Coordinates of C-alpha atoms in Angstrom, one line a residue:
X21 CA -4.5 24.6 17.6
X22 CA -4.7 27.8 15.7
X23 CA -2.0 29.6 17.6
X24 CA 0.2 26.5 17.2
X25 CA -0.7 26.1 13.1
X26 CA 1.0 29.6 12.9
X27 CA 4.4 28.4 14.2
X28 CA 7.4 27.3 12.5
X29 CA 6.6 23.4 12.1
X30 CA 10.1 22.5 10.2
X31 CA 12.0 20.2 11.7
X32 CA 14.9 22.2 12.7
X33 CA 12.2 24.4 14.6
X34 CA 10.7 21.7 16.6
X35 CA 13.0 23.1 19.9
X36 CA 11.8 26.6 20.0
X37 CA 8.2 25.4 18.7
X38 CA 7.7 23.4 22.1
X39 CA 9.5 26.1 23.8
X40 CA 7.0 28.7 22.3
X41 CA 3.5 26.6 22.8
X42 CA 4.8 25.4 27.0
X43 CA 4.8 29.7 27.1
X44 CA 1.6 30.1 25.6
X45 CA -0.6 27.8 26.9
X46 CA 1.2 25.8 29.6
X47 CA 2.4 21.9 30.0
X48 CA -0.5 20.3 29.1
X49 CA -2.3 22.0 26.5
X50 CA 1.1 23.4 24.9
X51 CA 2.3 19.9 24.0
X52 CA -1.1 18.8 22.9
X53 CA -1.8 21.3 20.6
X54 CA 2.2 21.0 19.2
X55 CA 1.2 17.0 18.3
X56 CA -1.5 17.8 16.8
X57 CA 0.0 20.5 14.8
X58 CA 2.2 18.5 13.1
X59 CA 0.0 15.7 12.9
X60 CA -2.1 17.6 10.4
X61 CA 1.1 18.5 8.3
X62 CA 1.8 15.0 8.4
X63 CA -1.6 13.6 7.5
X64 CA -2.0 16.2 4.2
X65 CA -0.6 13.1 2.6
X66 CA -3.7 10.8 4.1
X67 CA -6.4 12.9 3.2
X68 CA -7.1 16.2 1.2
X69 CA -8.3 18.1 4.4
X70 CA -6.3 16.2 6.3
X71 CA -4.9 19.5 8.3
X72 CA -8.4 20.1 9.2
X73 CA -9.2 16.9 10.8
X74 CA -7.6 15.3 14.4
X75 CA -5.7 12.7 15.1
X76 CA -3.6 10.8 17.7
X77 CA -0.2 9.6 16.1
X78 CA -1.2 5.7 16.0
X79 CA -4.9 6.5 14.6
X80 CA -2.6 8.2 11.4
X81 CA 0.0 5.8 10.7
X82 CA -3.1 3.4 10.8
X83 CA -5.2 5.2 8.5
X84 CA -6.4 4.7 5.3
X85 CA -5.5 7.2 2.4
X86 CA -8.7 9.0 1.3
X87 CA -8.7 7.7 -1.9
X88 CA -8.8 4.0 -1.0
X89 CA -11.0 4.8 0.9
X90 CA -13.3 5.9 -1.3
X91 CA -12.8 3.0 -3.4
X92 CA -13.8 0.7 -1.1
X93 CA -16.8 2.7 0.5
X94 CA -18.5 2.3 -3.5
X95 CA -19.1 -1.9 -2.6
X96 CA -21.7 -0.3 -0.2
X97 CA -25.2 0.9 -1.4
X98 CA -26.6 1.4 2.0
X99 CA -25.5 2.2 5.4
X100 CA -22.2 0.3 7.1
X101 CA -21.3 -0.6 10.7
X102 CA -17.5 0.6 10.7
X103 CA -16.1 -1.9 13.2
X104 CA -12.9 -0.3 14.6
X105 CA -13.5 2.9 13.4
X106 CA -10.8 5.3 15.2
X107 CA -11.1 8.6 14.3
X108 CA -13.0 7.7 11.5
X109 CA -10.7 7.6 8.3
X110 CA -13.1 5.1 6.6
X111 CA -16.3 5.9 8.3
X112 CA -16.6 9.2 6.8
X113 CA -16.4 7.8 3.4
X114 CA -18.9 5.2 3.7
X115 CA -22.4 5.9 3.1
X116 CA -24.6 8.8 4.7
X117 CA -26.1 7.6 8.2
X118 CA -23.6 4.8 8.6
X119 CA -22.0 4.0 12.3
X120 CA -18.9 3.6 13.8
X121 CA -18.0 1.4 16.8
X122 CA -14.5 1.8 18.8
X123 CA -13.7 1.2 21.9
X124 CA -10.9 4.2 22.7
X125 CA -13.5 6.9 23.8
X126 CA -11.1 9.5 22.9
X127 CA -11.0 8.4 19.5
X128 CA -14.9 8.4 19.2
X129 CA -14.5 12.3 20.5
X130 CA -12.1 13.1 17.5
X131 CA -14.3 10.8 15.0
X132 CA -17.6 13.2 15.6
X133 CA -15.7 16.6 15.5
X134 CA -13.9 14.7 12.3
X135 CA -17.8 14.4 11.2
X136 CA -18.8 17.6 12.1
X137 CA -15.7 19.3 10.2
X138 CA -17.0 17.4 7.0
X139 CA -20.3 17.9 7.3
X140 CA -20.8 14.0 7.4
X141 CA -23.6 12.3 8.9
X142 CA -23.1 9.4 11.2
X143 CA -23.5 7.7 14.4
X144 CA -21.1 6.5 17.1
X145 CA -21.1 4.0 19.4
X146 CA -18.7 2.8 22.3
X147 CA -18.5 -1.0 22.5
X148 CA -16.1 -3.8 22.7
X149 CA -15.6 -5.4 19.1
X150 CA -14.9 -8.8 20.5
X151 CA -18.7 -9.2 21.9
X152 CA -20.6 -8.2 18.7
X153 CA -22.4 -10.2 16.3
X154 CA -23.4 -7.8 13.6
X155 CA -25.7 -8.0 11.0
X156 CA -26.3 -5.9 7.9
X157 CA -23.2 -4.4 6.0
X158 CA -20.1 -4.7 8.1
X159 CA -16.6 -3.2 7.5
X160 CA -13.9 -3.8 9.5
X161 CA -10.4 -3.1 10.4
X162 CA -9.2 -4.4 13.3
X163 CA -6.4 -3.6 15.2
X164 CA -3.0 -4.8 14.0
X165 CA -0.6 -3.1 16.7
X166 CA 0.1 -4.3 19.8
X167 CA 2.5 -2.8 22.5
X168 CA 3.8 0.0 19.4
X169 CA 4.3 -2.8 17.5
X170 CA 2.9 -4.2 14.0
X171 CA 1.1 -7.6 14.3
X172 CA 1.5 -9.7 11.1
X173 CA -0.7 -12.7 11.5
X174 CA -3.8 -12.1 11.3
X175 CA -4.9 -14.9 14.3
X176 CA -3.3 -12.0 16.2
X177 CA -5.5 -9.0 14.9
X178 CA -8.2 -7.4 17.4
X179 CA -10.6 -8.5 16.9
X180 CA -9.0 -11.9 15.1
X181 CA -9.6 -12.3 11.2
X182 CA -11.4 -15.7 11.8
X183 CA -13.9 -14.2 14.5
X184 CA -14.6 -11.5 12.2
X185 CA -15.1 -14.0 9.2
X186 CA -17.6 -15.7 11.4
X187 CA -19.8 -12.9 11.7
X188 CA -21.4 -13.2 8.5
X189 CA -23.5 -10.6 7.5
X190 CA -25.0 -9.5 4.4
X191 CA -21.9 -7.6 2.7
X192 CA -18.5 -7.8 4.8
X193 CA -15.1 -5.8 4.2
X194 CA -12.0 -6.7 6.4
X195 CA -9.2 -4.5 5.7
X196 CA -6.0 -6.8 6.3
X197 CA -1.9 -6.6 5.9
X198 CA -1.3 -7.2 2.3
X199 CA 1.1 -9.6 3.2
X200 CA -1.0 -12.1 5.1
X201 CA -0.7 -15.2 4.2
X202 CA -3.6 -16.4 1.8
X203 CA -3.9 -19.8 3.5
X204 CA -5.5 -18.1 6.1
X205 CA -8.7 -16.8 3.7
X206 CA -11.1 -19.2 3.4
X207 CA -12.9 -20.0 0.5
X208 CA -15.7 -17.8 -0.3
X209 CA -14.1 -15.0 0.0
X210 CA -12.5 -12.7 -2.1
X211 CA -9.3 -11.0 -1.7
X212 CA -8.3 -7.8 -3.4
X213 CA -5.1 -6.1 -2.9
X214 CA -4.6 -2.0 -3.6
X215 CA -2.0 -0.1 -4.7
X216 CA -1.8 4.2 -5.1
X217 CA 0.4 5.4 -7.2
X218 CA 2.4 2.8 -7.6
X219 CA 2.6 1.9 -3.5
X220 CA 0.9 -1.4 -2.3
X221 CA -1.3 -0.2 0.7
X222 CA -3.7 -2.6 1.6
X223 CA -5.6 -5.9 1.2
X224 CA -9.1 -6.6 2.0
X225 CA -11.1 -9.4 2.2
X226 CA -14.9 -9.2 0.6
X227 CA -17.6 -11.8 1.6
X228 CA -21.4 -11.9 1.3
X229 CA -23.1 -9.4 -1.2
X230 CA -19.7 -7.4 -0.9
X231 CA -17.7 -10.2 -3.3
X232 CA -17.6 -10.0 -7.0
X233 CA -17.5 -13.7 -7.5
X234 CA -13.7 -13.9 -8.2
X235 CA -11.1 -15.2 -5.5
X236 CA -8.6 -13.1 -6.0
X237 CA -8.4 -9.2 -7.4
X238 CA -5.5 -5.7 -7.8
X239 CA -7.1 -2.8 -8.3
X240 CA -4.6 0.5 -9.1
X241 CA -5.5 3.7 -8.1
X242 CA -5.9 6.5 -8.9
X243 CA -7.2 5.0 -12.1
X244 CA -9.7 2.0 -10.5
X245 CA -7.8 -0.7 -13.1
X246 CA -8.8 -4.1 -11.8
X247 CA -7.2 -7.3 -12.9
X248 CA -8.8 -10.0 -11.7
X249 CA -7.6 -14.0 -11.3
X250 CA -9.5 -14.8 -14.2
X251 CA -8.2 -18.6 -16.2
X252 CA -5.5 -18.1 -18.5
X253 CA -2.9 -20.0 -19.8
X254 CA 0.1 -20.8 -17.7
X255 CA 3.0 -18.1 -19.3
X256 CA 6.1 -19.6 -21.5
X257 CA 9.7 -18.9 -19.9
X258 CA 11.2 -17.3 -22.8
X259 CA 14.8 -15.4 -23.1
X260 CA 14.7 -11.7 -23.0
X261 CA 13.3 -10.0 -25.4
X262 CA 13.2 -6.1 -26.2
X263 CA 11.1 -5.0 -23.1
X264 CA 10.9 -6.2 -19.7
X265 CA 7.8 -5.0 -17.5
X266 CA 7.8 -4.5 -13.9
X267 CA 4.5 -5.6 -12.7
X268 CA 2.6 -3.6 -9.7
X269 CA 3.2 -4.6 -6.4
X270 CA -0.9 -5.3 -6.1
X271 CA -0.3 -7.2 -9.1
X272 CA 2.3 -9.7 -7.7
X273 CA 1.3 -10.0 -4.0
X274 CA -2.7 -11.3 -5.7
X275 CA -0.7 -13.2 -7.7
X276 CA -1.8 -12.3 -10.8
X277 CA 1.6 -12.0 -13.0
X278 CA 0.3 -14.6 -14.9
X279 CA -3.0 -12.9 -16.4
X280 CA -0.8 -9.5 -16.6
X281 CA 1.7 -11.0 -18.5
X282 CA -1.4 -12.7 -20.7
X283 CA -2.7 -8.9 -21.4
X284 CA 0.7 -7.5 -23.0
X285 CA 0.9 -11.2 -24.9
X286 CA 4.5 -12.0 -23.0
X287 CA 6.4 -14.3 -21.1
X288 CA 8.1 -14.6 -17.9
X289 CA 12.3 -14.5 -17.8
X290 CA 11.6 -17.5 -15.1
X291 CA 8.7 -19.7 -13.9
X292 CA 9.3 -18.3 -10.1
X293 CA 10.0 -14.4 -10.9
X294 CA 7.4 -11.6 -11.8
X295 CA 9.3 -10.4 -14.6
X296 CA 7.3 -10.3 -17.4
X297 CA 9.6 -9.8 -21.1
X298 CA 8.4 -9.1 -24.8
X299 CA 9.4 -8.1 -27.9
X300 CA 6.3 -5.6 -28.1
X301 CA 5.3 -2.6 -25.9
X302 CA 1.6 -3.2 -25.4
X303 CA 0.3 -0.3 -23.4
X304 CA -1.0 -1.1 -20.1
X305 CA -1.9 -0.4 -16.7
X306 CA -0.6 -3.2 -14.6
X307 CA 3.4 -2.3 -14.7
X308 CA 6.1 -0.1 -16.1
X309 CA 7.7 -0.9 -18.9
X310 CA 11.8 -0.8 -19.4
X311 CA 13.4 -1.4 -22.9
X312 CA 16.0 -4.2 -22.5
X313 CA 19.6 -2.4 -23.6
X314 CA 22.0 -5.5 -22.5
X315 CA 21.7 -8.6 -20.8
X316 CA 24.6 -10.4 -19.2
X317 CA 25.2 -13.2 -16.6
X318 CA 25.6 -12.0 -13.6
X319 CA 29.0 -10.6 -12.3
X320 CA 30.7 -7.8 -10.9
X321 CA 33.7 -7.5 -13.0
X322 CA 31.5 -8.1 -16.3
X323 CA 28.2 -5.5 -14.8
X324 CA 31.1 -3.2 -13.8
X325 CA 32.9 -2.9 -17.9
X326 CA 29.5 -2.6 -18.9
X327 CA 28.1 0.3 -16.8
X328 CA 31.0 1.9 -17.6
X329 CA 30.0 2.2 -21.5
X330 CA 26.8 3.7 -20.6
X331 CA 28.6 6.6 -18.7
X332 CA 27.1 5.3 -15.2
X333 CA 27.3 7.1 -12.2
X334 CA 24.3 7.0 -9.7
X335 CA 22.7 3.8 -9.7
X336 CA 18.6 2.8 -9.6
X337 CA 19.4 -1.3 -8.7
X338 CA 16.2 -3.3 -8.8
X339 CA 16.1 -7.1 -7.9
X340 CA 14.0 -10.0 -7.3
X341 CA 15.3 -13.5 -7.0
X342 CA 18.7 -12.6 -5.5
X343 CA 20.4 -12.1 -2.8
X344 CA 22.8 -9.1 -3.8
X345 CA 22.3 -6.1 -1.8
X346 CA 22.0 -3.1 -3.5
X347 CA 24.3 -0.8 -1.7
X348 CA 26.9 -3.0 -1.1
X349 CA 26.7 -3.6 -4.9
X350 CA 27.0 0.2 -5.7
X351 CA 30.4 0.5 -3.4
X352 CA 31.9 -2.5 -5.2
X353 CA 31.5 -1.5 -8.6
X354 CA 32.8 2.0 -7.8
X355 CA 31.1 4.3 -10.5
X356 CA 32.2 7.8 -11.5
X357 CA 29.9 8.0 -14.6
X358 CA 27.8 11.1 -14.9
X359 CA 24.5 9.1 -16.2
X360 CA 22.1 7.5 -14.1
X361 CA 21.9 4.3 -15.4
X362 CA 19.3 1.7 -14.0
X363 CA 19.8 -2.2 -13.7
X364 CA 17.6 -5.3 -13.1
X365 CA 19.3 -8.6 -11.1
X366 CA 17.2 -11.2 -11.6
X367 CA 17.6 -14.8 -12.5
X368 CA 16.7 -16.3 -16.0
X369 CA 15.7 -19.8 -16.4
X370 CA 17.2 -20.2 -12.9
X371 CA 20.7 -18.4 -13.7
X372 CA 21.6 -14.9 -12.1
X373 CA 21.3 -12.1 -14.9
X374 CA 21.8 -8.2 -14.7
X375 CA 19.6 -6.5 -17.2
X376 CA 20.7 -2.9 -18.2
X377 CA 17.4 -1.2 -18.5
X378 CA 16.0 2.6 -19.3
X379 CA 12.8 3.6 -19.1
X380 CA 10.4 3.2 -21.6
X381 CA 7.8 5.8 -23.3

């Protein structure tokens, strides 16, 4: 691993770098040490000592970020059972003397030299999630790949979402898709969905002393902002008014538009879309704001005269409610402007609109 650290990792290296590590240290070991190499450039973006730590490729696309995991490692006062543990992305953030359970032996082996590289103190233990019934505080992410490929309902996980939610210990965490479908949580249980920097990355369901009592929670990191699903009153559709904000992806998929757009004191541009409008910029955490510059019903020939005004050339397209796709859009309108200009297709009161939008202090 040292020797292979040292070589050129760039992609347009990668040829001579497998040539250079087969010479050095042979078929096996060459290869190995290659992966892993470039695993730990990779996996920088996962975890500040990342390219200190191992991995196998399916253990990092897998992982946590460090910084969620943090997060979620503070609704835990004592030590946790890390069920599916891998190489232990989320073990070695949970409390001091916790334990993690896998499976995959070779994982286990990376998970204690992962320990021993952070100077974290835990236990491991190789078992077969599907037979346990633990007790205590329980996290849990189970495995949602299968043959390479993603598995999206969660009846499907390894183990499934409803034998883990049968478990019932004191405090239990179950990191899920964010995009699993909330019929499938029962009640009792709270589900919070995360974002970093902007990027949705994760839903997990809280039960036992781990819940905070609400049902449904987006927290945005790196700040720890949380809305929660507390009652307020359902938002007027109103016509556009001087600002439009874009709500956080953990915002939308807990379904929380509604209190966001209740913070800022605005409306929504249509019952069904997460397009919160205003006449005020209210400084918040829970979107971007864009000032409104020109609205007009949707169409080409009409979006295309307009652009032009604004000196448009590269264009940021962003959508929801419609079914235009953004680069075919872009060919068709055929800018030459020198401006980037950004747009918003949406619908209003059920009618296709293109906002022109810029970016707001």
């Amino acid at each position: 691993m040292a020797g292979a650290r040292d070589l050129d990792l760039s992609p347009g290296a990668r040829l001579s770098a497998a040539e250079a590590v087969r010479a050095a240290w042979g078929p096996l070991l060459g290869p190995l040490a290659l992966e892993q190499a470039l695993l730990r450039v990779r996996a920088r973006a996962k975890h500040p000592r990342g390219d200190e730590l191992w991995w196998t490729g399916e253990a990092l696309e897998q992982a946590t970020s460090h910084e969620v995991a943090v997060h979620r490692a503070r609704r835990y006062d004592r030590p946790v059972l890390d069920v599916c543990c891998s190489v232990g992305g989320d073990l070695l953030a949970l409390p001091a003397d916790s334990t993690g359970v896998d499976l995959d032996e070779a994982r286990l082996l990376l998970a204690a030299e992962n320990a021993r590289v952070l100077g974290r103190r835990v236990s491991l233990v190789r078992a077969d999630a599907m037979t346990l019934q633990p007790r205590g505080d329980v996290f849990v992410d189970p495995a949602r790949r299968s043959g390479g490929r993603r598995v999206f309902d969660a009846r499907s996980y390894a183990p499934p979402l409803a034998v883990v939610l049968a478990w019932r210990p004191r405090a239990l965490g179950v990191k899920v898709a964010p995009g699993i479908d909330w019929a499938l949580v029962p009640d009792g249980v709270e589900a919070e969905v995360v974002s970093l920097r902007g990027e949705v990355k994760e839903a997990v369901l809280w039960a036992g002393a781990a819940r905070r009592g609400v049902v449904r929670s987006a927290t945005l990191l790196p700040g720890g902002h949380l809305l929660t699903g507390a009652p307020v009153p359902a938002p007027q559709v109103r016509p556009p008014g001087r600002f439009l904000l874009e709500p956080d992806g953990a915002v939308v998929r807990a379904q929380l538009v509604a209190q966001a757009a209740h913070a800022v004191g605005g409306g929504l541009l249509d019952a069904t879309i997460a397009y919160v409008t205003a006449d005020e910029l209210v400084p918040t955490p829970w979107g971007t704001w864009y000032e409104v510059l020109e609205v007009l019903p949707f169409g080409r020939k009409r979006l295309r005269e307009a652009l032009r005004r604004y000196d448009a050339g590269p264009l940021v397209v962003k959508k929801r409610g419609t079914a235009v796709e953004p680069e075919v859009l872009r060919r068709q309108l055929k800018l030459t402007g020198s401006r980037e200009v950004t747009i918003v297709l949406t619908r209003r009161a059920g009618a296709q609109v293109a906002l022109i939008v810029r970016r707001a202090p």
